[in-house]
Amino acid sequence: MQLVFLDRLNLAYKDYGYVDKDFEIILDLVIIQKSTFIVNKTKLNASIGDIVILKDAPIHYIGIVERLEVADKHRTSIHVLDFKEMFSIDIPVQSFMGDLGLYLENILLSHFKESDDALQNLSYLSIQRDASVQGELSFEADKIMSLASLMELITKSYGLRLTSEAVYLRGRVTGIIFRISEVQRGIKLKNNYQAIQDLVVNDSSSQMVNKLTYYPKSENVLFKSTIEYFLLRNGELTQDINHQNRYQSVKPKASFYTDSDYPSLLTKARSEMITSKLDHNITFTIRTDNDVIQPMKNIELGDFIEFMNNDQIYDSVVTSIKFNNGFHQATMTLGEYRIKLTEKIQLLNKSVSSATGHVSIQTTGITDLDGGEF
């Protein structure tokens, strides 16, 4: 298994090294994680920011060099960020209604293929859109946000998967495809499935928010009504207080809104309650030699899973997959709640950042696929 180093600007070959058995690959939808590889060289023609591609491995992995350290007199430790961090740039955003797959494709083309700054354009990058999902995004006026954060919000709420893979020609890497596709839905997984080991289930200390009330600010001129939204068991929202599919145990939350907030209240409520619904952490290791669940082959980041833990059912999402010192097993995490202090701090910083402006999402047409029960 090789780690190939390529120039970030034009994908020109720079160097390679054979990967030691001591490596860790962490893929995460929720927070920024670093993967670590140790290669059999101390003198590498490589720099911070170079692209690395894992070759001759059972999974696709593309990353960006974050740090190089000499491990000993024969080896170098490479710390790598996921390729999606390439898109951690701030962009202006406007409210949108329509095909969210096309929306993402156009943004990526605008900033990485057709930018006025030639050095920002990546000639080797191809955007392939394999999914079409109708939806609505609502932003406050004059909003700047990270493209990576926008991509995360859309993928979580609309069931779009964003992946990257290398293009080879006669053994050489000639391009990178960034693919927009649909996640799997309808997968059901039980805690007693034989390939699962080391299962740990943690809920956050807060109950899932399933009722949001918005009160008008005193200075409002146009809108002065109190607005309520209720989360239903099927994930939809309603304003019908007597709806039969409401949660019986009510967890309310309230805030004020301005006149400018009013058009996006529904989508703001959906975004907040989806996040609350994923406020748990289900972690387990799974052997990859089973015939049903094979991480990064038939189940990937962003896939929706109904996890049955005794009498409790979690409607969840695969948010992390980790391989450590081999591919014979993987550690999977469902949900957005994190246990480690450093990861909690990252989530807190994200929450503070997102609170500086209103970002809202409304789903209007997601395809539901039957993934089976395991």
XYZ file of C-alpha atoms in Angstrom:
374
model
C 0.000 0.000 0.000
C 1.495 3.324 -1.102
C 0.938 6.938 -0.159
C 1.443 9.035 -3.293
C 2.264 12.747 -2.948
C 0.966 15.111 -5.637
C 1.215 18.837 -6.201
C -1.964 20.593 -5.084
C -1.956 23.047 -7.981
C -1.640 20.684 -10.943
C -1.568 17.132 -9.488
C 2.027 16.636 -10.691
C 3.753 13.619 -9.131
C 6.201 14.504 -6.339
C 7.009 11.369 -4.314
C 5.644 8.215 -2.726
C 6.249 6.007 0.290
C 5.146 2.558 1.418
C 2.686 2.759 4.305
C 3.602 1.060 7.571
C 1.058 -1.164 9.331
C 0.614 1.564 11.970
C -1.904 3.915 10.376
C -5.227 5.480 11.247
C -7.840 6.700 8.780
C -10.683 8.757 10.254
C -13.581 9.937 8.100
C -16.058 12.232 9.882
C -19.061 14.284 8.797
C -19.372 16.285 12.003
C -15.907 17.529 12.984
C -12.490 17.935 11.379
C -10.381 14.814 11.916
C -6.817 13.974 10.942
C -5.650 10.662 9.548
C -2.106 9.461 10.208
C 0.224 7.405 8.029
C 3.832 6.326 8.602
C 5.919 5.818 5.457
C 9.319 4.203 4.950
C 11.228 7.401 4.114
C 12.748 10.305 6.001
C 13.519 12.448 2.961
C 10.300 13.188 1.122
C 9.735 15.576 -1.725
C 6.516 16.761 -0.122
C 5.113 19.940 1.422
C 2.261 21.064 3.616
C -0.854 21.331 1.446
C 0.150 18.612 -1.012
C -2.487 16.075 -2.016
C -1.974 12.455 -0.970
C -3.686 9.434 -2.466
C -3.729 6.003 -0.850
C -2.922 3.515 -3.600
C -3.504 -0.256 -3.626
C -5.888 -0.017 -0.656
C -9.372 -1.566 -0.344
C -10.942 1.884 0.079
C -10.638 5.210 -1.742
C -8.818 7.836 0.311
C -7.642 11.279 -0.776
C -6.284 13.823 1.682
C -4.290 17.001 2.163
C -0.960 17.023 4.015
C -1.342 18.905 7.298
C 1.960 18.018 8.973
C 5.174 16.046 8.309
C 7.209 14.649 11.210
C 10.255 12.392 11.295
C 9.146 9.331 13.276
C 12.632 7.749 13.502
C 15.749 7.467 11.351
C 13.901 5.397 8.744
C 10.304 6.659 8.765
C 8.168 9.785 8.475
C 4.768 10.367 10.050
C 2.248 12.084 7.767
C -0.775 13.859 9.283
C -3.526 14.301 6.717
C -6.836 16.164 6.494
C -9.712 14.789 4.444
C -9.936 16.105 0.870
C -13.226 17.864 1.698
C -11.186 20.437 3.657
C -10.119 21.720 0.238
C -13.533 23.385 0.213
C -13.106 25.244 3.519
C -13.409 28.652 1.934
C -15.834 31.422 2.836
C -18.395 32.307 0.182
C -21.452 34.584 -0.056
C -24.714 32.628 -0.059
C -28.258 33.529 -1.053
C -31.593 31.850 -0.485
C -32.364 29.158 -3.041
C -35.210 26.850 -4.033
C -34.791 24.031 -6.527
C -32.361 21.213 -7.300
C -29.804 21.167 -4.459
C -27.490 18.788 -6.337
C -27.275 21.266 -9.195
C -26.893 24.112 -6.682
C -23.817 22.472 -5.151
C -22.365 21.616 -8.542
C -22.654 25.222 -9.711
C -21.032 26.566 -6.537
C -18.107 24.163 -6.868
C -17.669 25.016 -10.551
C -17.816 28.723 -9.794
C -15.101 28.637 -7.144
C -12.810 25.817 -8.317
C -13.177 25.635 -12.096
C -14.315 29.076 -13.261
C -12.876 31.412 -10.624
C -11.417 34.757 -11.689
C -8.396 33.767 -9.592
C -6.584 31.285 -11.845
C -4.562 29.886 -8.935
C -7.769 28.858 -7.155
C -8.981 26.832 -10.130
C -8.173 23.110 -10.071
C -7.821 21.872 -13.637
C -7.701 18.230 -12.545
C -10.965 18.387 -10.562
C -14.151 17.050 -12.161
C -17.592 17.490 -10.604
C -19.969 14.598 -11.272
C -23.602 14.979 -10.222
C -25.530 11.700 -9.956
C -28.431 12.900 -7.789
C -31.228 15.432 -8.025
C -33.000 16.534 -4.834
C -35.543 19.338 -4.621
C -35.349 21.588 -1.591
C -35.068 25.079 -0.199
C -32.319 27.024 1.574
C -33.053 30.275 3.379
C -30.320 32.660 4.498
C -30.353 36.056 6.103
C -29.287 38.903 3.823
C -25.572 39.459 3.154
C -24.575 36.061 4.543
C -21.019 34.721 4.356
C -20.387 31.127 5.362
C -17.923 28.297 4.854
C -18.568 26.212 1.763
C -17.648 23.109 3.792
C -20.327 24.000 6.371
C -22.894 24.574 3.634
C -22.079 21.176 2.137
C -22.447 19.520 5.551
C -25.847 21.111 6.156
C -27.194 20.072 2.772
C -25.898 16.505 2.956
C -27.361 15.952 6.431
C -30.807 17.242 5.561
C -31.204 16.143 1.961
C -29.501 12.772 1.843
C -26.757 13.762 -0.593
C -23.386 12.024 -0.417
C -20.171 13.822 -1.373
C -17.206 11.575 -2.219
C -13.911 11.858 -4.079
C -11.848 9.334 -5.987
C -8.733 9.360 -8.115
C -8.662 8.890 -11.882
C -5.823 6.714 -13.177
C -4.278 6.458 -16.617
C -1.680 3.705 -17.060
C -1.007 3.698 -13.324
C -0.637 7.454 -12.927
C -3.112 9.755 -11.213
C -4.489 12.175 -13.793
C -7.507 13.671 -12.042
C -9.876 13.685 -9.095
C -13.636 13.176 -9.392
C -15.818 14.836 -6.770
C -19.140 13.026 -6.908
C -22.561 14.223 -5.703
C -24.844 11.228 -5.213
C -27.637 9.904 -2.986
C -27.124 8.215 0.359
C -28.758 4.935 1.301
C -31.962 4.986 3.309
C -34.064 2.376 5.040
C -31.134 0.405 6.537
C -32.058 -1.255 9.827
C -29.377 -2.522 12.177
C -29.858 -4.375 15.477
C -27.504 -4.302 18.438
C -27.242 -8.103 18.431
C -25.956 -8.398 14.867
C -23.112 -10.921 15.117
C -20.444 -8.792 13.380
C -20.848 -5.932 15.898
C -18.450 -5.673 18.840
C -17.714 -3.140 21.596
C -21.084 -1.411 21.321
C -21.420 1.803 23.349
C -24.580 3.917 23.281
C -24.573 7.458 24.696
C -27.370 10.002 24.619
C -26.688 13.657 25.280
C -27.949 15.060 28.563
C -30.636 17.022 26.742
C -33.881 15.602 25.399
C -34.571 15.880 21.681
C -36.273 19.176 20.843
C -39.609 18.442 19.161
C -41.456 21.753 19.562
C -40.211 25.217 18.579
C -42.003 28.457 19.359
C -41.021 31.741 17.736
C -42.162 34.971 19.390
C -42.160 38.283 17.484
C -39.723 40.933 18.657
C -41.312 44.097 20.037
C -39.880 46.208 17.216
C -41.455 44.069 14.489
C -43.622 46.046 12.074
C -44.823 43.423 9.565
C -45.071 40.199 11.559
C -46.438 40.035 15.099
C -47.807 36.471 15.395
C -46.430 33.694 17.587
C -45.418 30.754 15.361
C -45.160 27.128 16.514
C -43.685 24.084 14.773
C -43.872 20.462 15.898
C -41.571 17.608 14.902
C -43.379 14.444 13.828
C -42.127 10.889 14.262
C -41.534 10.544 10.512
C -39.159 13.524 10.551
C -41.568 16.022 9.032
C -42.732 19.290 10.606
C -46.271 20.521 11.186
C -48.072 23.478 12.712
C -51.028 21.275 13.669
C -50.924 21.093 17.463
C -53.307 18.103 17.412
C -51.439 16.026 14.834
C -51.605 12.327 15.756
C -47.960 11.683 14.856
C -46.498 14.161 17.345
C -44.102 12.978 20.035
C -45.995 12.301 23.252
C -43.143 13.566 25.425
C -42.853 17.237 24.548
C -39.478 19.014 24.661
C -40.095 22.687 23.761
C -37.689 25.438 22.847
C -38.387 29.116 22.138
C -36.732 32.160 20.617
C -37.595 35.580 19.189
C -37.720 36.460 15.505
C -37.423 39.671 13.497
C -39.380 40.737 10.417
C -36.462 39.622 8.245
C -36.409 36.196 9.947
C -40.066 35.442 9.246
C -39.779 33.979 5.695
C -37.242 31.367 6.875
C -38.805 30.278 10.173
C -40.006 26.913 8.875
C -36.652 25.994 7.404
C -34.799 27.307 10.462
C -36.998 25.110 12.677
C -36.306 22.044 10.530
C -32.550 22.582 10.660
C -32.551 22.936 14.443
C -34.765 19.933 15.132
C -32.849 17.640 12.759
C -29.669 18.468 14.701
C -31.448 17.721 17.978
C -32.710 14.393 16.614
C -29.112 13.258 15.981
C -27.944 14.233 19.483
C -26.673 10.764 20.398
C -23.511 8.717 19.958
C -23.659 5.037 19.000
C -20.184 3.587 18.504
C -19.193 0.025 17.646
C -16.547 -1.944 15.804
C -17.609 -4.190 12.979
C -15.666 -6.926 11.240
C -15.359 -6.206 7.537
C -15.386 -9.879 6.523
C -19.157 -10.098 7.025
C -21.482 -10.273 4.021
C -23.896 -7.534 5.092
C -22.317 -4.337 6.458
C -19.016 -3.397 4.811
C -17.835 0.128 5.698
C -16.843 2.294 2.710
C -18.131 -0.370 0.332
C -21.861 -0.835 0.851
C -22.281 1.616 3.729
C -20.691 5.063 3.824
C -20.742 8.393 5.608
C -24.153 10.032 5.495
C -26.179 6.834 5.123
C -29.381 6.811 7.161
C -29.738 3.954 9.654
C -32.472 2.868 12.010
C -30.552 1.383 14.930
C -32.442 -0.870 17.343
C -30.893 -1.058 20.811
C -33.115 -3.309 22.908
C -36.423 -1.423 23.245
C -35.086 1.896 21.941
C -34.987 2.857 18.268
C -32.653 5.556 16.937
C -33.236 7.187 13.562
C -29.625 8.026 12.869
C -26.900 8.786 10.346
C -23.418 7.326 9.863
C -21.191 10.239 10.893
C -17.789 8.593 11.375
C -15.856 5.587 10.053
C -12.375 4.780 11.344
C -9.782 2.188 10.284
C -6.876 1.532 12.634
C -3.798 -0.543 11.695
C -5.607 -2.441 8.966
C -8.925 -2.934 7.222
C -10.070 -6.148 8.929
C -12.452 -4.129 11.086
C -13.787 -0.584 11.326
C -15.113 1.622 14.102
C -18.408 3.271 13.157
C -20.237 6.131 14.857
C -23.888 7.012 14.413
C -25.209 10.413 15.501
C -23.629 13.816 16.087
C -23.018 13.724 19.838
C -19.339 13.347 20.697
C -17.732 11.966 23.861
C -14.117 13.224 23.773
C -13.515 16.679 25.259
C -11.599 17.935 22.206
C -14.447 16.850 19.928
C -17.031 18.488 22.208
C -15.064 21.750 21.980
C -15.095 21.553 18.174
C -18.862 21.051 18.208
C -19.311 23.933 20.638
C -17.259 26.211 18.404
C -19.377 25.182 15.421
C -22.569 25.934 17.355
C -21.319 29.376 18.341
C -20.275 30.095 14.777
C -23.604 29.007 13.279
C -25.498 31.083 15.838
C -24.092 34.288 14.333
C -26.486 33.995 11.402
C -29.596 32.119 10.367
C -29.015 29.148 8.074
C -32.125 27.149 7.314
C -33.008 24.035 5.383
C -36.285 22.591 4.161
C -36.600 19.188 2.554
C -39.194 18.843 -0.161
C -38.357 15.757 -2.190
C -35.978 13.103 -0.924
C -35.964 9.672 -2.503
C -36.448 6.900 0.072
C -34.541 3.696 -0.675
C -35.114 0.414 1.107
C -31.748 -0.683 2.425
C -32.873 -3.801 4.274
C -32.769 -4.956 7.879
C -29.742 -6.494 9.575
